[in-house]
Each structure stands twice: as C-alpha cells, then as structure tokens.
Amino acid sequence: MAYSDKVLDHYNNPRNVGSLDKSSASVGTGMVGAPECGDVMKLQIRVNDVSGIIEEAKFKTFGCGSAIASSSLATEWLKGKTVDEALEIKNTDIVNELSLPPVKIHCSVLAEDAIKAAIGDYRAKQSKQAPAAAQTPAQAVA
Amino acid sequence: MSQTCWNCGIAVSARFCEQCKALQPPAHDFFEFFGLSRQLALDVKDLEKRFYGLSRQLHPDLFSRKPAREQEYALEASAVLNDAYRTLKDPVSRALYVLKQEGFDIAEQGTKDVPPELLEEVFELNMALEELREGDADARAQLQPARLRFERMRDEIDAAMQLSFAAWHAGNERAKLDDVRGQLNRRKYITNLIARTDEAHVSD
C-alpha cells in the first residue's frame, strides 16, 4: 500500500514515543486495540491539575504504519489543549490530516478511542481523589 | 439453488437435473455447496474426499460440448468449489466464515470486544519482544525461544477453539460462537507476535 508522505513522516520519526507514570493522579492512560488487525495502542496524557491543560502526551503502538502515525499525530495535537478541547478531536480530523485511505480509517478510530480512554481514566482518578469531602454527604443521602 | 431446471423446467433439488442431467447454477453457501450443514467441527478428511469427487464432476473440460449457459455454470461451480474448499479446510478461515454467516461482524470490532487484560498482556509481550529485537546478540539469541513460546500459546488457543467448535456443534448456542470470536481475536494478536519475531530475523 502507498502511504501518504505525512504517514511516512510520522512512521519514520514518531513523535512522543514513550510512557508516563501510570500511577500518578495527573496521568491518564488509554489502552485500546483493534482485534481484527491485532493492533494494540497505549496513549497517555499528563494534565496540569490547576489549568486543566494537557502538558505532555506519550504513546506506544504496535501495529501498522497508519496506526502508528495516527497515534503519533494525536499526541502532537493533544499537547497544549484542555481536556475538554481534546475530547473534540475526531477520527475524521486524523483521516484528513494523514490522507488515510478507507481501509485504514479504523486506525484513526483507534487513536480517537485512545484519547477518550486516556481522558476517561484521568477523570476517574480525579473524581476519586479531589471531591472526597463533597462526596461524603452525597453518599449519605444515597 | 433454483427451483426448476433452467434446461428442461422440471423441479430440481440436486446439483444435476434428474431428468436432463444438466448442471444447475451452483450454491454460493460453502457448506451447502459441499452438501454439508453449517458446522465448525468439520471432518477434514471427508471434506477432502468431497472436494476431489466434485473436482472430477465439475471440471470445465467435461462441459466443452454443452450449451454455453451450462459451461458458464461449470466455470462458476469450479470457482466456488476452490474458494469453498480453501475456506473450510482451515479451522481459522472456517470459523471466520461461520461467524460471518451467523451475523458476527469481525471487522467491526473495537476495543470493547477485547478483554483489557488481553490488551495489557499483548502490550507487555510486544515491549519485551522489541527489547530483544533491538538488544545485543545475547538478547537476540532469546528471540527463537520467545517464538517457540508464542507458538505454544497459539497451539493452546487452537486446542481451546476445537473444544468451542465441538460445544457449538452440540447445542448451537450463540454464547459458544462468542467464545470462538474471543479465541480468534487472541489468536490474531499472538500470530502478529510470531510474525514480528520473524521480521527481527530478516532485518539482522
């Protein structure tokens, strides 16, 4: 298959490969997979707890060139965005930026799923930690 | 299969018309084509016998003096025969075929269809494999044992899949097909790992 120049660029020079401390409350981790291809993608974000801005994003993907490029691009886009802004990234944005062919659209879906999973994990950690005082009366009512 | 013979018009239910012996258009369901019910646990020896028998019956050369329409059916039947045999003799492609027939869309699966612990496991195995591949000679020497471990995992999945095949055969419960789907997904991840150990050897 002929990959676009942008896919090749991300594939040959992937941005932000690596990992963040999974146990940190400021870090959200998303682990997703496409079983039909046997791909697995891990994407992590580190969020500034005060500003809500994503300061760091890392990924590691075992899969085809399009899956690697999609997740590499996603980490570039995530940095500097607030969590809410990050949730607005759509797989179609990735498809357009990388000129992915129809058979590779699922790779961009995987990257969008990874962003959502990482943010979901971060929010779950935050809600467990921060409003402990506010939660107690609510639980008493329930 | 059509209800009446295209050639003489009598009712037909077989591959060849009982009255005029004309070849009928082939069934496109691979099991129906072989005269089998839809099944996962298949006797491959029996399938092979059916394949060779039908290959002789349907060889296009046998139809060279027949009407053009019948020659076309013979060509079509030979093509279905080869596709059907290739698909059904291999347990993995057979299982994919049956799942599709039963309405499981393998291609539409996402993360929600993979247990999280499988993703974790596969991720860790891939990380370890990458370390071996990019490591020194000592590390690369461990690639072959790693490949053997992956092959053993694949063989275990295949054995489990055979059990699920038999279980589905016993009761046609949908849950058993879901087991098969899970096994096929796990198998795909493991065969990718095997392929990646081979890539490492090539690039050395």
XYZ file of C-alpha atoms in Angstrom:
346
model
C 0.000 0.000 0.000
C 1.164 3.501 -0.760
C 1.333 5.562 2.407
C 0.981 9.343 2.245
C 4.071 11.454 2.956
C 2.622 12.517 6.298
C 2.068 8.921 7.378
C 5.622 8.044 6.363
C 6.963 11.056 8.241
C 5.203 10.032 11.479
C 6.124 6.393 10.924
C 9.812 7.131 10.404
C 10.001 9.868 13.039
C 7.247 9.113 15.524
C 6.636 11.981 17.974
C 6.333 11.467 21.703
C 7.040 7.751 21.882
C 7.301 6.555 25.451
C 5.356 6.300 28.651
C 4.330 8.325 31.693
C 3.902 7.230 35.293
C 0.689 5.255 35.203
C 0.156 5.534 38.950
C 0.253 9.354 39.024
C -3.099 11.037 39.614
C -2.240 13.615 36.920
C -1.725 10.936 34.290
C -4.486 9.307 32.260
C -3.807 6.068 30.389
C -5.759 4.659 27.471
C -5.068 1.175 26.203
C -7.034 0.228 23.108
C -6.887 -2.409 20.418
C -8.233 -3.459 17.046
C -8.659 -7.210 17.326
C -9.130 -7.809 13.622
C -5.650 -6.436 12.863
C -4.081 -7.451 16.144
C -3.075 -3.848 16.886
C -2.552 -2.503 20.372
C -2.133 1.189 21.234
C -1.272 2.856 24.533
C -1.725 6.607 24.845
C -1.040 8.648 27.976
C -1.588 12.267 28.932
C -0.246 14.312 31.838
C -2.651 17.077 32.820
C -1.865 20.190 34.828
C -4.323 19.839 37.705
C -4.718 23.612 38.086
C -5.098 24.760 34.484
C -6.595 21.530 33.117
C -4.182 21.733 30.195
C -2.517 18.633 28.760
C 1.188 19.274 29.217
C 2.552 16.003 27.978
C 1.316 13.171 25.776
C 3.081 9.884 25.067
C 2.195 6.829 23.040
C 3.396 3.401 22.099
C 1.669 1.498 19.309
C 2.269 -1.982 17.990
C 0.526 -2.077 14.654
C 0.650 -0.909 11.067
C 2.136 2.366 9.833
C -1.246 4.106 9.812
C -1.943 3.153 13.433
C 1.482 4.440 14.484
C 1.044 7.670 12.508
C -2.491 8.224 13.860
C -1.372 7.918 17.469
C 1.778 9.974 16.882
C -0.301 12.770 15.375
C -2.818 12.508 18.230
C -0.108 13.138 20.839
C 1.049 16.213 18.907
C -2.459 17.602 18.831
C -3.148 16.825 22.488
C -0.328 18.908 23.896
C -1.480 22.375 24.934
C -5.179 21.545 24.732
C -7.534 21.423 27.693
C -9.146 18.082 28.405
C -12.450 19.356 27.001
C -10.793 20.587 23.812
C -9.025 17.243 23.468
C -12.357 15.437 23.515
C -13.298 17.338 20.372
C -10.579 15.676 18.304
C -12.376 13.428 15.846
C -11.023 10.495 13.923
C -12.047 12.271 10.694
C -9.591 15.083 11.546
C -6.835 12.467 11.660
C -8.035 10.859 8.412
C -7.912 14.227 6.653
C -4.546 15.282 8.057
C -2.870 11.966 7.149
C -4.892 11.295 3.951
C -5.705 7.807 5.195
C -7.355 5.501 2.632
C -10.752 3.941 3.516
C -9.204 0.620 4.621
C -7.132 2.466 7.240
C -9.884 4.602 8.744
C -10.175 2.174 11.658
C -6.621 3.173 12.671
C -7.818 6.742 13.207
C -10.833 5.437 15.141
C -8.397 3.584 17.368
C -6.489 6.816 18.058
C -9.721 8.664 18.915
C -10.721 5.800 21.227
C -7.297 6.005 22.880
C -7.702 9.760 23.538
C -11.151 9.178 25.054
C -9.908 6.263 27.149
C -6.942 8.271 28.470
C -9.175 11.223 29.389
C -11.724 8.876 30.941
C -9.001 7.323 33.069
C -7.691 10.737 34.122
C -11.162 11.949 35.102
C -11.923 8.781 37.027
C -8.712 9.280 39.024
C -9.512 12.932 39.682
C -13.070 12.330 40.846
C -11.857 9.612 43.192
C -9.251 11.915 44.664
C -10.399 15.524 44.811
C -14.024 15.807 45.961
C -13.699 13.343 48.824
C -15.196 15.919 51.195
C -18.057 16.802 48.834
C -18.823 13.156 48.167
C -19.487 12.142 51.727
C -22.797 13.993 52.195
C -23.985 12.894 48.757
C -23.296 9.295 49.653
C -25.085 9.720 52.948
C -28.210 10.826 51.089
C -27.948 7.896 48.672
C -30.188 -23.483 -5.824
C -33.005 -22.702 -8.294
C -36.311 -24.468 -8.000
C -36.760 -25.573 -11.595
C -34.192 -26.780 -14.106
C -33.068 -23.986 -16.420
C -32.891 -26.510 -19.268
C -35.971 -28.722 -19.076
C -38.114 -26.981 -16.493
C -38.762 -29.812 -14.018
C -38.313 -29.279 -10.295
C -34.709 -29.798 -9.151
C -33.075 -30.024 -5.753
C -29.748 -31.576 -6.762
C -26.586 -30.296 -8.455
C -27.589 -32.030 -11.689
C -31.149 -32.247 -13.028
C -32.529 -35.763 -12.500
C -34.294 -35.649 -15.869
C -31.981 -33.969 -18.391
C -28.745 -34.222 -16.335
C -27.957 -30.536 -16.921
C -25.682 -28.854 -14.358
C -27.612 -26.335 -12.240
C -26.275 -22.962 -11.026
C -24.014 -23.569 -8.004
C -24.994 -22.817 -4.412
C -22.896 -19.963 -3.056
C -23.055 -21.023 0.569
C -19.851 -23.015 1.046
C -21.433 -25.651 3.294
C -24.472 -26.067 1.078
C -22.157 -26.404 -1.910
C -20.490 -29.429 -0.299
C -23.840 -30.854 0.842
C -22.951 -30.198 4.482
C -24.770 -28.480 7.317
C -23.145 -25.358 8.778
C -20.594 -26.614 11.265
C -17.334 -25.649 12.934
C -16.078 -29.092 13.864
C -15.533 -30.473 10.392
C -14.121 -33.822 9.328
C -11.368 -32.506 7.045
C -10.698 -35.937 5.506
C -14.344 -36.178 4.486
C -14.203 -32.635 3.102
C -11.134 -33.533 1.064
C -12.917 -36.567 -0.381
C -15.902 -34.434 -1.358
C -13.552 -31.879 -2.894
C -11.788 -34.411 -5.121
C -15.076 -36.040 -6.109
C -16.601 -32.705 -7.090
C -13.428 -31.580 -8.867
C -13.810 -34.548 -11.181
C -17.561 -33.988 -11.687
C -17.291 -30.265 -12.309
C -14.125 -29.950 -14.356
C -14.899 -27.376 -17.094
C -13.359 -29.657 -19.761
C -16.249 -32.079 -19.221
C -18.648 -29.375 -20.350
C -16.932 -28.294 -23.560
C -19.699 -29.777 -25.729
C -22.544 -28.487 -23.534
C -24.594 -25.312 -24.118
C -22.845 -22.029 -23.316
C -25.032 -21.483 -20.260
C -24.042 -24.822 -18.775
C -20.359 -24.123 -19.481
C -20.710 -20.906 -17.514
C -22.263 -22.766 -14.589
C -19.380 -25.257 -14.697
C -16.823 -22.456 -14.551
C -18.716 -20.761 -11.738
C -19.063 -24.033 -9.838
C -15.323 -24.741 -10.142
C -14.548 -21.298 -8.757
C -16.924 -21.751 -5.808
C -15.521 -25.235 -5.233
C -11.980 -23.916 -4.859
C -12.997 -20.978 -2.649
C -15.189 -23.205 -0.503
C -12.510 -25.852 -0.046
C -9.790 -23.332 0.780
C -12.051 -21.586 3.292
C -13.474 -24.647 5.035
C -10.391 -26.856 5.328
C -8.562 -24.340 7.532
C -10.099 -24.079 11.037
C -9.409 -20.341 11.350
C -10.859 -19.270 7.996
C -13.752 -21.710 8.540
C -14.511 -20.131 11.917
C -14.365 -16.619 10.408
C -16.741 -17.761 7.684
C -19.229 -19.313 10.101
C -19.146 -16.251 12.376
C -19.903 -14.021 9.425
C -22.767 -16.295 8.326
C -24.130 -16.151 11.861
C -24.069 -12.365 11.885
C -20.909 -11.679 13.920
C -19.137 -8.810 12.212
C -15.474 -9.454 12.980
C -14.330 -6.391 11.028
C -16.484 -4.011 13.077
C -14.930 -4.944 16.410
C -13.229 -2.398 18.608
C -11.553 -2.151 21.980
C -14.781 -3.100 23.769
C -14.529 -6.535 22.163
C -11.124 -7.284 23.654
C -10.718 -8.049 27.351
C -8.493 -5.308 28.888
C -6.180 -7.922 30.386
C -5.509 -9.305 26.903
C -4.504 -5.832 25.680
C -2.201 -5.436 28.696
C -0.684 -8.854 28.155
C -0.123 -8.329 24.433
C 1.332 -4.874 25.045
C 3.832 -6.257 27.571
C 4.771 -9.152 25.269
C 5.359 -6.681 22.430
C 7.507 -4.465 24.649
C 9.625 -7.438 25.698
C 9.937 -8.604 22.104
C 11.025 -5.162 20.959
C 13.698 -5.094 23.628
C 15.062 -8.416 22.391
C 14.988 -7.269 18.783
C 16.827 -4.043 19.487
C 19.184 -5.567 22.014
C 22.659 -7.086 21.687
C 23.493 -10.563 20.413
C 22.587 -12.126 23.769
C 19.147 -10.548 23.631
C 18.607 -11.611 20.040
C 19.540 -15.154 20.970
C 16.366 -15.183 23.075
C 14.178 -14.461 20.063
C 13.949 -18.084 18.998
C 12.814 -19.306 22.454
C 10.324 -16.416 22.505
C 8.962 -17.528 19.163
C 8.522 -21.058 20.487
C 6.619 -19.691 23.497
C 4.299 -17.740 21.186
C 3.786 -20.838 19.053
C 2.839 -22.781 22.164
C 0.318 -20.068 23.069
C -1.126 -20.275 19.564
C -1.391 -24.068 19.808
C -3.216 -23.722 23.130
C -5.700 -21.336 21.520
C -6.212 -23.774 18.650
C -6.920 -26.596 21.083
C -9.384 -24.427 23.030
C -11.009 -23.408 19.759
C -11.549 -27.056 18.812
C -13.384 -27.515 22.120
C -15.570 -24.491 21.387
C -16.259 -25.883 17.905
C -17.499 -29.116 19.422
C -19.520 -27.248 22.060
C -21.299 -25.204 19.390
C -21.959 -28.365 17.433
C -23.637 -29.900 20.472
C -26.195 -27.166 21.076
C -25.832 -24.316 18.562
C -25.684 -21.862 21.463
C -24.699 -18.362 20.446
C -22.506 -17.977 23.505
C -20.199 -20.670 22.103
C -19.726 -18.637 18.934
C -18.818 -15.685 21.101
C -16.129 -17.864 22.705
C -14.815 -18.621 19.228
C -14.764 -14.915 18.387
C -12.694 -14.210 21.510
C -10.293 -17.026 20.659
C -9.849 -15.762 17.101
C -9.041 -12.286 18.419
C -6.468 -13.616 20.852
C -5.024 -15.796 18.110
C -4.601 -12.771 15.827
C -2.592 -10.972 18.483
C -0.362 -13.983 19.077
C 0.255 -14.659 15.373
C 1.243 -10.990 14.988
C 3.832 -11.508 17.723
C 5.163 -14.551 15.863
C 5.342 -12.506 12.647
C 7.283 -9.806 14.497
C 9.914 -12.237 15.758
C 10.386 -13.271 12.125
C 10.724 -9.664 10.980
C 13.510 -9.297 13.508
C 15.385 -12.202 11.956
C 15.077 -10.760 8.468
C 16.433 -7.364 9.481
C 19.500 -8.868 11.186
